XYZ file of C-alpha atoms in Angstrom:
776
model
C 0.000 0.000 0.000
C 1.346 3.427 -0.949
C 0.238 6.907 -1.974
C -3.197 8.151 -0.822
C -4.176 4.774 0.661
C -1.098 4.669 2.891
C -1.698 8.230 3.991
C -5.316 7.457 4.838
C -4.281 4.438 6.872
C -1.768 6.550 8.816
C -4.378 9.298 9.374
C -6.640 6.717 11.073
C -3.965 4.893 13.064
C -0.939 7.120 13.754
C -1.482 10.595 12.248
C 1.540 12.768 11.670
C 1.695 16.533 11.228
C 1.760 16.218 7.443
C -1.614 14.440 7.572
C -3.375 17.558 8.870
C -5.075 18.141 5.517
C -6.959 14.904 5.999
C -8.806 16.459 8.912
C -10.855 18.417 6.351
C -14.158 17.153 4.987
C -12.862 16.476 1.472
C -10.973 13.212 2.014
C -11.460 11.133 -1.151
C -11.338 7.343 -0.964
C -12.872 6.761 -4.392
C -9.544 6.181 -6.127
C -8.073 3.571 -3.830
C -8.090 -0.011 -5.138
C -10.606 -2.584 -3.912
C -7.839 -4.422 -2.064
C -6.559 -1.221 -0.423
C -10.133 -0.469 0.605
C -10.263 -3.893 2.273
C -7.164 -2.913 4.236
C -8.546 0.484 5.232
C -11.969 -0.686 6.450
C -10.730 -2.556 9.564
C -8.745 0.539 10.546
C -11.832 2.728 10.045
C -13.942 0.435 12.237
C -11.275 0.428 14.958
C -10.858 4.228 14.827
C -14.253 5.036 16.350
C -13.864 7.101 19.512
C -10.092 7.396 19.206
C -8.303 10.740 19.045
C -6.588 12.399 17.304
C -7.428 10.225 14.258
C -8.986 11.887 11.248
C -12.756 11.496 11.444
C -13.169 12.750 7.884
C -10.936 9.968 6.577
C -12.876 7.359 8.549
C -16.148 8.692 7.152
C -14.716 8.706 3.630
C -13.500 5.113 3.915
C -16.748 3.880 5.472
C -18.753 5.696 2.811
C -16.710 4.097 0.060
C -17.128 0.718 1.744
C -20.908 1.079 1.509
C -20.728 1.700 -2.242
C -18.110 -0.786 -3.455
C -17.005 -4.396 -3.191
C -13.775 -4.353 -1.139
C -11.354 -7.264 -1.407
C -9.715 -8.562 1.773
C -6.395 -10.322 1.995
C -6.304 -13.055 4.663
C -4.423 -10.631 6.901
C -7.059 -7.922 6.349
C -9.767 -10.485 7.246
C -7.997 -11.239 10.508
C -7.607 -7.535 11.284
C -11.317 -6.982 10.632
C -12.151 -9.594 13.283
C -9.563 -8.020 15.604
C -11.234 -4.626 15.100
C -14.688 -6.093 15.827
C -13.437 -7.514 19.132
C -11.564 -4.342 20.056
C -14.677 -2.266 19.471
C -16.938 -4.268 21.795
C -16.430 -2.127 24.868
C -16.722 1.148 22.983
C -19.812 0.165 20.961
C -21.427 -2.471 23.230
C -22.103 -4.235 19.943
C -20.267 -5.601 16.925
C -21.187 -5.386 13.244
C -20.606 -9.080 12.609
C -21.903 -8.694 9.070
C -18.595 -6.948 8.332
C -16.768 -10.028 9.573
C -18.853 -12.472 7.533
C -18.584 -10.169 4.521
C -14.799 -10.009 4.818
C -14.606 -13.806 4.671
C -16.880 -13.894 1.624
C -14.595 -11.394 -0.155
C -11.320 -12.930 1.060
C -8.678 -13.254 -1.689
C -6.958 -16.261 -0.129
C -7.386 -18.983 2.504
C -9.436 -17.884 5.503
C -7.381 -16.938 8.549
C -7.913 -18.667 11.875
C -10.292 -16.330 13.718
C -11.903 -18.882 16.030
C -10.770 -17.007 19.150
C -12.151 -13.694 17.921
C -15.390 -15.406 16.858
C -15.854 -16.914 20.337
C -15.331 -13.512 21.945
C -17.843 -11.881 19.637
C -20.472 -14.577 20.109
C -20.134 -14.624 23.884
C -20.405 -10.857 24.187
C -23.414 -10.545 21.872
C -25.270 -13.410 23.549
C -24.636 -11.976 27.008
C -25.773 -8.533 25.883
C -28.795 -9.952 24.074
C -27.679 -8.288 20.821
C -29.158 -10.697 18.289
C -30.123 -8.121 15.645
C -27.830 -9.622 12.975
C -28.994 -13.252 13.244
C -27.677 -14.638 9.960
C -24.242 -13.036 10.188
C -24.105 -14.147 13.833
C -24.760 -17.738 12.767
C -21.930 -17.492 10.228
C -19.495 -16.139 12.834
C -20.683 -18.628 15.484
C -19.857 -21.455 13.105
C -16.225 -20.312 13.185
C -16.232 -20.447 16.985
C -17.087 -24.160 17.119
C -20.142 -26.458 17.352
C -21.018 -25.421 20.910
C -21.326 -21.680 20.245
C -23.103 -22.422 16.958
C -25.734 -24.542 18.688
C -26.202 -21.975 21.448
C -26.728 -19.184 18.913
C -29.150 -21.312 16.892
C -31.198 -22.135 19.996
C -31.353 -18.497 21.082
C -32.371 -17.313 17.611
C -35.039 -19.987 17.219
C -36.637 -19.268 20.595
C -40.123 -17.836 20.034
C -39.641 -17.207 16.318
C -42.285 -19.599 15.036
C -41.850 -23.016 13.377
C -40.946 -21.680 9.914
C -38.246 -19.417 11.335
C -36.912 -22.258 13.508
C -36.707 -24.482 10.446
C -34.582 -21.899 8.604
C -32.237 -21.460 11.570
C -31.760 -25.220 11.888
C -31.058 -25.568 8.176
C -28.422 -22.807 8.256
C -26.812 -24.255 11.379
C -26.429 -27.567 9.536
C -24.615 -26.035 6.555
C -20.873 -25.823 6.040
C -18.922 -22.734 7.093
C -18.672 -21.278 3.583
C -22.362 -21.905 2.920
C -23.313 -20.093 6.127
C -21.255 -17.088 5.013
C -23.027 -17.119 1.629
C -26.443 -17.240 3.324
C -25.419 -14.374 5.633
C -24.559 -12.288 2.569
C -27.802 -13.213 0.806
C -30.043 -12.447 3.785
C -28.290 -9.078 4.279
C -28.724 -8.274 7.975
C -28.966 -4.553 8.704
C -25.601 -2.816 8.765
C -24.581 0.815 8.502
C -21.139 0.078 7.084
C -21.445 -3.166 5.099
C -20.844 -3.100 1.328
C -23.626 -3.724 -1.205
C -24.691 -7.347 -1.474
C -22.253 -9.326 -3.621
C -23.729 -9.830 -7.085
C -23.507 -13.620 -6.961
C -24.765 -14.020 -3.379
C -28.365 -14.857 -4.295
C -27.330 -17.322 -6.985
C -24.898 -19.070 -4.663
C -27.502 -19.275 -1.892
C -30.074 -20.658 -4.336
C -27.558 -23.333 -5.330
C -27.375 -24.787 -1.792
C -29.609 -27.916 -1.947
C -30.626 -27.870 1.718
C -31.598 -24.191 1.531
C -33.586 -24.708 -1.676
C -35.439 -27.595 -0.002
C -36.211 -25.352 2.960
C -37.641 -22.737 0.578
C -40.283 -25.121 -0.758
C -41.045 -26.568 2.672
C -41.498 -23.099 4.182
C -43.787 -21.777 1.450
C -45.923 -24.920 1.520
C -46.264 -24.623 5.304
C -47.294 -20.980 4.914
C -49.916 -21.870 2.303
C -51.343 -24.612 4.527
C -51.600 -22.272 7.521
C -53.222 -19.503 5.477
C -55.778 -21.976 4.093
C -56.505 -23.259 7.597
C -57.236 -19.682 8.665
C -59.641 -19.269 5.762
C -61.287 -22.612 6.584
C -61.711 -21.643 10.229
C -59.578 -24.479 11.627
C -57.055 -21.893 12.862
C -58.488 -18.857 14.711
C -58.276 -15.589 12.788
C -56.413 -12.629 14.213
C -55.691 -9.670 11.967
C -52.053 -9.488 10.867
C -51.083 -12.303 13.256
C -50.950 -15.294 10.883
C -47.127 -15.324 10.946
C -44.536 -14.173 13.457
C -42.094 -11.495 12.322
C -39.249 -14.015 12.122
C -41.389 -16.246 9.949
C -42.177 -13.386 7.580
C -38.460 -12.745 7.172
C -37.739 -16.448 6.608
C -40.563 -16.719 4.071
C -39.171 -13.713 2.243
C -35.874 -15.560 1.897
C -37.696 -18.697 0.776
C -39.670 -16.781 -1.842
C -36.523 -15.162 -3.254
C -34.761 -18.512 -3.526
C -37.727 -20.148 -5.266
C -38.253 -17.150 -7.568
C -34.597 -17.031 -8.545
C -34.628 -20.752 -9.278
C -37.887 -20.224 -11.210
C -39.306 -23.343 -9.582
C -42.133 -24.884 -11.656
C -44.271 -25.526 -8.550
C -44.083 -21.918 -7.360
C -46.773 -20.090 -9.425
C -49.580 -22.422 -8.331
C -48.485 -22.247 -4.692
C -48.366 -18.438 -4.683
C -51.720 -18.408 -6.444
C -53.110 -20.080 -3.312
C -51.017 -18.311 -0.697
C -51.406 -14.646 -1.647
C -55.230 -14.514 -1.821
C -55.453 -16.376 1.495
C -53.172 -13.917 3.323
C -54.812 -10.861 1.715
C -58.468 -11.149 2.706
C -59.968 -11.849 6.133
C -62.153 -14.983 6.377
C -64.784 -12.675 7.867
C -66.230 -9.461 6.436
C -63.555 -7.457 8.247
C -61.472 -4.988 6.242
C -58.309 -6.533 7.621
C -56.106 -9.345 6.371
C -54.337 -12.360 7.891
C -50.833 -11.030 7.154
C -50.187 -7.670 5.597
C -46.511 -8.167 6.442
C -46.199 -11.403 4.460
C -48.099 -9.975 1.493
C -45.670 -7.058 1.278
C -42.663 -9.318 1.836
C -43.655 -11.545 -1.089
C -44.104 -8.464 -3.286
C -40.661 -7.202 -2.213
C -39.266 -10.599 -3.182
C -40.921 -10.109 -6.573
C -39.108 -6.787 -6.906
C -35.832 -8.702 -6.621
C -36.674 -11.766 -8.740
C -40.005 -11.331 -10.556
C -41.867 -13.885 -12.620
C -44.892 -12.913 -14.740
C -47.255 -15.321 -13.002
C -46.590 -13.691 -9.632
C -47.040 -10.207 -11.080
C -50.466 -11.264 -12.339
C -51.355 -12.811 -8.978
C -50.370 -9.607 -7.157
C -52.492 -7.565 -9.530
C -55.428 -9.920 -9.013
C -55.069 -9.776 -5.213
C -54.900 -5.999 -5.392
C -58.427 -5.998 -6.785
C -59.906 -8.155 -4.023
C -58.234 -6.901 -0.840
C -60.586 -4.943 1.455
C -58.051 -3.025 3.518
C -58.216 0.608 2.374
C -54.480 1.304 2.302
C -53.162 -1.920 0.790
C -54.146 -1.376 -2.884
C -52.350 1.969 -2.983
C -49.203 0.449 -1.488
C -49.350 -2.491 -3.893
C -49.650 -0.087 -6.829
C -46.409 1.608 -5.766
C -44.609 -1.681 -5.304
C -45.887 -3.117 -8.592
C -44.105 -0.378 -10.541
C -40.761 -1.659 -9.302
C -41.784 -5.269 -9.911
C -42.681 -4.508 -13.521
C -39.408 -2.660 -14.118
C -37.460 -5.577 -12.650
C -39.398 -8.112 -14.716
C -38.112 -6.562 -17.922
C -34.573 -7.369 -16.801
C -35.365 -11.111 -16.644
C -35.766 -11.665 -20.357
C -35.694 -15.446 -19.909
C -38.984 -15.433 -17.967
C -40.563 -12.000 -18.574
C -42.643 -12.958 -21.595
C -43.977 -16.255 -20.320
C -47.779 -16.339 -20.472
C -50.297 -19.150 -19.773
C -53.035 -19.837 -22.330
C -55.737 -19.744 -19.594
C -57.924 -22.116 -21.626
C -58.167 -19.850 -24.672
C -58.397 -21.495 -28.079
C -56.167 -20.874 -31.114
C -58.635 -18.232 -32.336
C -57.929 -16.114 -29.260
C -61.248 -16.775 -27.557
C -62.400 -18.567 -24.414
C -65.848 -20.173 -24.611
C -68.105 -21.710 -22.010
C -71.648 -22.963 -22.531
C -74.182 -21.734 -19.982
C -77.443 -23.458 -20.831
C -78.765 -22.096 -24.112
C -76.127 -19.339 -24.149
C -72.390 -19.254 -24.702
C -70.038 -16.951 -22.820
C -67.106 -15.728 -24.935
C -64.013 -13.859 -23.712
C -61.743 -12.378 -26.355
C -58.338 -10.833 -25.712
C -57.575 -7.642 -27.630
C -56.501 -4.325 -26.143
C -58.543 -5.528 -23.162
C -60.397 -8.732 -22.386
C -64.051 -8.497 -23.438
C -66.794 -10.778 -22.092
C -69.922 -11.175 -24.233
C -72.781 -13.675 -24.345
C -74.022 -15.318 -27.507
C -77.103 -17.254 -28.506
C -77.219 -19.160 -31.785
C -73.972 -17.462 -32.768
C -75.322 -13.935 -32.282
C -73.787 -11.583 -29.713
C -76.206 -10.171 -27.150
C -76.128 -6.939 -25.177
C -75.471 -7.438 -21.494
C -75.982 -10.597 -19.470
C -79.116 -12.567 -20.446
C -81.680 -12.910 -17.655
C -81.496 -16.720 -17.738
C -77.714 -16.596 -17.284
C -77.990 -14.130 -14.395
C -80.584 -16.365 -12.726
C -79.116 -19.835 -13.266
C -75.373 -19.258 -13.588
C -74.491 -16.554 -11.066
C -71.309 -18.305 -9.867
C -70.105 -18.975 -13.423
C -70.630 -15.323 -14.419
C -68.557 -14.199 -11.438
C -65.825 -16.681 -12.390
C -65.836 -15.469 -16.009
C -65.534 -11.853 -14.939
C -62.600 -12.794 -12.720
C -60.995 -14.582 -15.672
C -61.397 -11.462 -17.824
C -59.685 -9.408 -15.094
C -56.902 -11.982 -14.943
C -56.386 -11.763 -18.700
C -56.147 -7.966 -18.416
C -53.589 -8.352 -15.624
C -51.501 -10.735 -17.761
C -51.611 -8.366 -20.741
C -50.622 -5.385 -18.592
C -47.666 -7.358 -17.243
C -46.644 -8.389 -20.755
C -46.860 -4.896 -22.238
C -44.908 -3.257 -19.446
C -42.239 -5.940 -19.542
C -41.860 -5.537 -23.306
C -41.517 -1.768 -23.139
C -39.195 -1.753 -20.131
C -37.012 -4.349 -21.883
C -35.882 -1.872 -24.523
C -32.770 -0.811 -22.626
C -31.877 -4.410 -21.742
C -31.418 -5.165 -25.435
C -33.670 -8.224 -25.144
C -33.362 -10.625 -28.105
C -35.632 -13.686 -28.315
C -35.329 -16.857 -30.297
C -37.711 -16.733 -33.258
C -39.281 -20.128 -32.530
C -40.067 -19.216 -28.960
C -41.311 -15.764 -29.976
C -43.543 -17.201 -32.693
C -45.144 -19.931 -30.585
C -45.047 -18.260 -27.167
C -46.010 -14.714 -28.195
C -47.053 -13.968 -31.784
C -49.358 -17.007 -32.052
C -50.260 -17.199 -28.384
C -54.057 -17.124 -27.941
C -53.906 -14.398 -25.250
C -50.715 -12.497 -26.068
C -50.970 -12.707 -29.863
C -53.345 -9.771 -30.522
C -51.106 -7.492 -28.442
C -47.776 -8.742 -29.780
C -48.889 -8.594 -33.413
C -49.646 -4.846 -33.143
C -45.981 -4.124 -32.401
C -43.149 -3.774 -34.913
C -40.476 -6.454 -34.594
C -37.056 -6.995 -36.137
C -35.813 -10.408 -37.272
C -32.092 -11.029 -37.706
C -31.661 -12.502 -41.183
C -27.851 -12.434 -41.056
C -25.380 -11.294 -38.393
C -26.144 -7.609 -37.839
C -28.834 -7.502 -40.552
C -32.360 -6.976 -39.226
C -35.661 -6.887 -41.102
C -38.623 -5.040 -39.554
C -42.106 -6.622 -39.674
C -45.561 -5.760 -38.356
C -47.433 -9.084 -37.981
C -50.798 -7.310 -37.753
C -50.520 -6.358 -41.429
C -48.274 -9.006 -42.951
C -48.884 -12.003 -40.702
C -46.299 -13.895 -38.690
C -43.277 -14.301 -40.993
C -41.151 -17.393 -41.550
C -37.638 -17.606 -40.157
C -35.350 -20.247 -38.617
C -36.259 -21.047 -35.015
C -32.821 -19.904 -33.854
C -33.022 -16.493 -35.543
C -33.035 -13.494 -33.215
C -36.122 -11.314 -32.712
C -36.202 -7.952 -30.975
C -38.550 -4.983 -30.677
C -38.051 -2.339 -33.318
C -37.007 1.105 -32.033
C -36.956 4.299 -34.137
C -33.489 5.123 -32.798
C -32.081 2.263 -34.904
C -33.944 3.263 -38.082
C -33.614 5.834 -40.860
C -36.110 8.747 -40.839
C -37.815 7.521 -44.015
C -38.500 4.125 -42.432
C -39.899 5.753 -39.299
C -42.219 7.932 -41.379
C -43.397 4.911 -43.359
C -44.335 2.974 -40.206
C -46.175 5.977 -38.777
C -48.117 6.432 -42.012
C -49.062 2.751 -42.053
C -50.345 2.745 -38.454
C -52.603 5.728 -39.072
C -53.793 4.436 -42.442
C -54.690 1.007 -41.025
C -55.959 2.482 -37.723
C -53.650 0.259 -35.668
C -53.375 1.408 -32.069
C -50.151 0.097 -30.507
C -50.006 -1.199 -26.901
C -47.430 1.491 -26.148
C -45.864 4.322 -28.125
C -43.459 2.583 -30.507
C -43.577 3.956 -34.062
C -44.200 7.468 -32.688
C -41.663 6.988 -29.888
C -39.478 9.979 -29.103
C -35.743 9.733 -29.753
C -33.193 11.692 -27.689
C -29.716 12.060 -29.149
C -26.679 13.536 -27.426
C -26.392 17.277 -28.111
C -23.141 19.220 -28.623
C -23.744 20.964 -25.285
C -23.987 17.595 -23.538
C -20.826 16.393 -25.237
C -19.074 19.474 -23.851
C -20.314 19.071 -20.269
C -19.385 15.404 -20.488
C -20.757 14.035 -17.241
C -24.228 15.582 -17.076
C -27.069 17.099 -19.095
C -28.900 20.350 -18.375
C -31.473 19.733 -21.133
C -34.344 19.538 -18.634
C -32.921 21.798 -15.930
C -34.417 25.060 -14.590
C -38.087 24.031 -14.859
C -40.679 24.609 -12.135
C -42.939 21.606 -11.629
C -45.812 20.489 -9.422
C -43.760 18.261 -7.148
C -46.441 15.860 -5.904
C -47.431 15.044 -9.476
C -43.807 14.487 -10.470
C -43.196 12.257 -7.451
C -46.179 10.107 -8.486
C -44.728 9.845 -12.002
C -41.382 8.725 -10.569
C -43.161 5.770 -9.011
C -45.212 5.056 -12.130
C -42.111 4.880 -14.328
C -39.987 2.822 -11.947
C -37.763 5.632 -10.575
C -36.951 5.778 -6.874
C -36.490 8.932 -4.816
C -36.882 10.342 -1.345
C -39.740 12.719 -0.589
C -38.811 16.400 -0.617
C -40.057 18.601 2.199
C -39.139 21.322 4.706
C -37.098 19.024 6.937
C -33.434 18.217 7.372
C -32.145 16.671 4.137
C -35.476 17.220 2.367
C -34.508 20.156 0.173
C -32.834 18.211 -2.633
C -32.731 14.703 -4.030
C -32.028 12.624 -7.117
C -34.574 10.278 -8.667
C -32.855 7.090 -9.819
C -33.715 4.378 -12.328
C -31.639 1.296 -13.168
C -31.512 0.484 -16.884
C -29.685 -1.706 -19.365
C -30.045 -5.076 -17.621
C -28.767 -3.570 -14.367
C -25.575 -2.141 -15.896
C -26.579 1.532 -16.037
C -28.238 3.988 -13.701
C -29.789 7.368 -14.528
C -30.039 10.144 -11.919
C -32.360 13.166 -12.170
C -31.607 15.911 -9.654
C -34.344 18.180 -8.317
C -34.753 20.626 -5.435
C -37.578 21.962 -3.304
C -38.580 25.381 -4.649
C -41.707 26.275 -2.651
C -43.800 24.546 0.010
C -47.342 25.537 0.899
C -50.282 23.490 2.129
C -51.841 23.054 -1.300
C -48.909 23.926 -3.534
C -45.496 22.279 -3.574
C -43.082 23.290 -6.328
C -39.783 21.700 -7.269
C -37.008 22.936 -9.493
C -35.357 20.540 -11.929
C -31.615 20.155 -12.348
C -29.135 17.925 -14.144
C -29.424 14.374 -15.463
C -26.382 12.148 -15.042
C -25.503 8.492 -15.507
C -23.521 5.819 -13.702
C -22.212 2.427 -14.781
C -21.881 -0.649 -12.598
C -18.207 -1.604 -12.370
C -17.141 -4.559 -10.202
C -20.375 -4.359 -8.232
C -20.162 -0.600 -7.581
C -21.665 2.411 -9.357
C -19.212 4.733 -11.097
C -19.915 8.075 -12.760
C -20.054 7.715 -16.555
C -19.450 10.288 -19.275
C -22.494 10.832 -21.470
C -20.808 9.735 -24.733
C -20.122 6.340 -23.101
C -23.802 5.720 -22.314
C -25.446 3.380 -24.867
C -27.650 5.546 -27.112
C -30.808 3.546 -26.356
C -30.231 3.743 -22.585
C -29.636 7.498 -22.868
C -32.711 8.017 -25.050
C -35.093 6.035 -22.840
C -33.893 7.736 -19.654
C -34.219 11.198 -21.181
C -37.667 10.248 -22.496
C -38.778 9.615 -18.924
C -37.362 12.936 -17.731
C -39.091 14.743 -20.600
C -42.328 13.105 -19.458
C -41.768 14.197 -15.846
C -41.169 17.811 -16.837
C -43.735 18.024 -19.634
C -46.610 16.632 -17.605
C -45.928 18.388 -14.297
C -44.484 21.765 -15.352
C -46.507 24.755 -14.159
C -46.194 25.970 -17.770
C -48.849 23.362 -18.670
C -51.210 24.517 -15.906
C -53.933 26.612 -17.585
C -55.025 28.138 -14.265
C -51.581 29.153 -13.023
C -51.898 32.468 -11.210
C -48.614 32.832 -9.348
C -46.375 35.858 -9.594
C -42.691 36.683 -9.511
C -40.239 34.225 -11.046
C -42.806 31.373 -11.266
C -45.035 33.625 -13.386
C -42.140 34.664 -15.601
C -41.225 30.981 -16.021
C -44.871 30.181 -16.922
C -44.925 32.906 -19.599
C -41.495 31.890 -20.930
C -42.008 28.121 -21.031
C -45.733 27.805 -21.713
C -45.166 28.744 -25.356
C -41.485 27.791 -25.739
C -39.587 25.499 -28.086
C -40.925 21.966 -28.477
C -39.335 19.031 -26.694
C -39.061 15.636 -28.383
C -42.382 14.518 -26.898
C -44.120 17.603 -28.289
C -42.436 17.087 -31.662
C -43.811 13.521 -31.754
C -47.233 14.984 -30.981
C -46.909 17.312 -33.971
C -45.896 14.395 -36.175
C -49.006 12.484 -35.131
C -51.269 15.504 -35.744
C -49.931 15.858 -39.299
C -51.401 12.422 -40.006
C -54.524 12.591 -37.841
C -55.938 16.027 -38.660
C -56.614 15.436 -42.403
C -58.937 12.580 -41.383
C -61.080 14.716 -39.073
C -64.146 16.859 -39.790
C -62.257 19.992 -38.683
C -59.354 19.456 -41.105
C -60.299 22.524 -43.181
C -60.082 24.763 -40.134
C -56.694 23.549 -38.858
C -53.060 23.958 -39.808
C -49.723 23.372 -38.119
C -47.408 26.363 -37.733
C -44.134 25.704 -35.943
C -44.907 25.142 -32.270
C -48.653 25.610 -32.674
C -51.816 24.025 -33.980
C -53.711 26.919 -35.560
C -57.511 26.605 -35.423
C -59.798 28.994 -37.357
C -63.132 29.504 -35.619
C -66.033 31.772 -36.568
C -65.252 34.260 -33.815
C -61.447 34.184 -33.684
C -58.345 32.248 -34.725
C -56.505 30.278 -32.029
C -52.969 28.993 -31.602
C -52.669 25.889 -29.379
C -49.140 25.184 -28.165
C -48.164 21.578 -28.917
C -46.198 21.227 -25.702
C -48.278 22.833 -22.978
C -51.680 22.905 -24.796
C -51.922 26.575 -23.768
C -53.897 28.797 -26.162
C -53.214 32.249 -27.654
C -55.868 34.149 -29.623
C -55.179 36.198 -32.736
C -54.651 38.961 -33.523
C -53.343 40.184 -30.157
C -52.006 36.913 -28.632
C -54.399 37.179 -25.706
C -54.311 34.108 -23.473
C -57.376 31.867 -23.433
C -57.847 29.717 -20.346
C -59.810 26.513 -20.916
C -59.837 24.061 -18.033
C -60.303 20.441 -19.156
C -63.763 19.176 -18.258
C -62.910 15.475 -18.420
C -65.184 15.026 -21.463
C -63.042 15.115 -24.595
C -64.677 16.679 -27.621
C -63.808 14.728 -30.727
C -63.040 11.771 -28.486
C -63.818 9.319 -31.289
C -60.783 10.435 -33.305
C -58.374 7.536 -33.828
C -55.057 7.944 -32.005
C -52.205 5.515 -32.755
C -50.992 5.710 -29.151
C -52.199 6.911 -25.759
C -51.208 10.501 -24.998
C -53.264 12.624 -22.626
C -51.798 15.895 -23.902
C -52.535 14.978 -27.534
C -56.132 14.144 -26.603
C -56.401 17.477 -24.772
C -55.091 19.436 -27.771
C -57.567 17.721 -30.097
C -60.376 18.322 -27.615
C -59.594 22.041 -27.553
C -59.286 22.126 -31.344
C -62.729 20.584 -31.834
C -64.217 23.019 -29.332
C -62.634 26.129 -30.884
C -63.308 25.147 -34.500
C -66.980 25.483 -33.564
C -66.546 28.484 -31.270
C -69.930 29.818 -32.351
C -71.518 26.919 -30.506
C -69.664 27.461 -27.213
C -72.074 28.039 -24.322
C -69.608 28.292 -21.438
C -69.833 31.930 -20.344
C -66.305 32.029 -18.871
C -64.819 30.968 -22.231
C -67.068 33.233 -24.285
C -66.198 36.234 -22.118
C -62.502 35.722 -22.869
C -63.084 35.243 -26.601
C -65.469 38.176 -27.079
C -63.828 40.452 -24.584
C -60.797 40.959 -26.764
C -62.301 40.242 -30.191
C -61.869 42.873 -32.875
């Protein structure tokens, strides 16, 4: 060790006069090697409470240790255990996860730390400090069979049978396996590094632990069913002890990671039974276990579980649970896209090759078809009827309820599929043609959705041909050929225009915006700044709306507010199969009871390197990752900016921003809106009264001419550019106009255009007063 690392070590152990600069708050440990970091961390742990060591260096080293994967030599491992023992009196506790983690990351044979392990175990047992149970089991195993058994008995006491089973299984593992499980279970620790990337996979590969996972989940399902049957007394939220919930969370993650074939059916029984009380009460047997299973799905999702969660969300009676599940589902869906091997798996649910499910109910036939949404109709003698026939309502009440539930389940499956497909863009997902053809394009439930998307088939290495199965049918190709979703970023402008023309001409509405998808390319200004983009900086937004959009698009952030640390934050989203991370900075601008404003700042990116996130220069970010991240940020700003608020009445700088931005240059999302209007307007009855002029849709009414901004939907009236405030009523005029994709702002612009093209028929006095008040 030399250079900065050696100086840091000396500053924490034996500081000299020349180390005085390290007593400042700018000590930087980011450039030390992973192995040097492993040497520094024991010294940082041992430095607590000692003077005159440099606290800033200790903080810098500990902070770096929380972000990276340090590597420990055998000697550094031994010194970490020495530091844990030395710190017992000062801390009255020991972070044994650091010890177990050092062994996991050891670069050579493990040192003999049995003596230190015995001291740690004895102290923690005597003090009753059992808050790191899995790491404590790993360390106790180093101390010998006696301490290991004592720890296992103490941990199992009162934890419930499922938790006791897990403890016994771990106690029976080998020393290295116990360390792996300790890393996977991730006991709370303020200073431990991020979980090792292979920890979950290694834990899932331990046969005894995998067997426990199935045994635990089956026991949970049996207990939940017994509660529903009344053979076990019902007590709200008391079906499982807290230790059992934790153990079942581990079991679920292991089974999900292994993608066990028995798991979907088991969870299909377990989740409904823990989510609804067997009585009419608006409680549930175990809110804790429900949330723990959903958190497991955030780590290792499978489509069947996502559908089950969505189905449970619709049946739970507790008022707060659906809202919480909605938040959690956003992360589950984003994570599902990263598991390309399982994300697109979909059951046929009994549907036939024609994409319909049929069931005879006396003289009638119930038919469910899967299109944009599942539709349930009833037929008699081959003719569709309106509503549910009286005979079916009378004689087949249970079957009708079951059919409606099936339709909801189909919708849940399709929602899962669509969101996984779209989120998979940045992962670069490529599917085998045979699997895509049989499992998606020709699937009785997924087919209608999949066939409305544009796909690319690899005909030769690096040569892709784009197809739209809805118009040309499912093409022929070798089963091993690659298939991926088409993206306009990879296509020439003429090809993009051709696909957009075709969708509008054939009135094909895509499951998500694909042909009209915005593309964000690196600008010269961003190339100059290098590490960040200011493209969406300096906007004022309605913060609560933006925070909700963060959740909806799979970004995570802390809540801003007038409290310590609440004045600034960065929303974060992981992209590119977990290799890239986008960060969107924002600050609290104003806080009132009904109005909370935030100011937007830079967008930056990080890349995962050796298990840690490192700042990345913008030119190094894959173009598709950059484009999709910036698309989200454009959405956040465009939807929540006060510039798009027709009733904004603030003053000062917010008002100047509203006037400046409400009619400003178009972003990529607004430009895509203009492109769509060029194709849509000629097909409408108001085509002769409309034209596109730069940033505006110009509408000629009988009373005045109006300019609707394509970004904000704000309106100026000619000839004096007077502002016209129209508050959306929720009823869109011209709502029958075909749109090739869902866009609330586009619908709003068209609604206003239809209204103003017939301004002589407007009856709303507040609108008429504005129009006639300034008319000349």
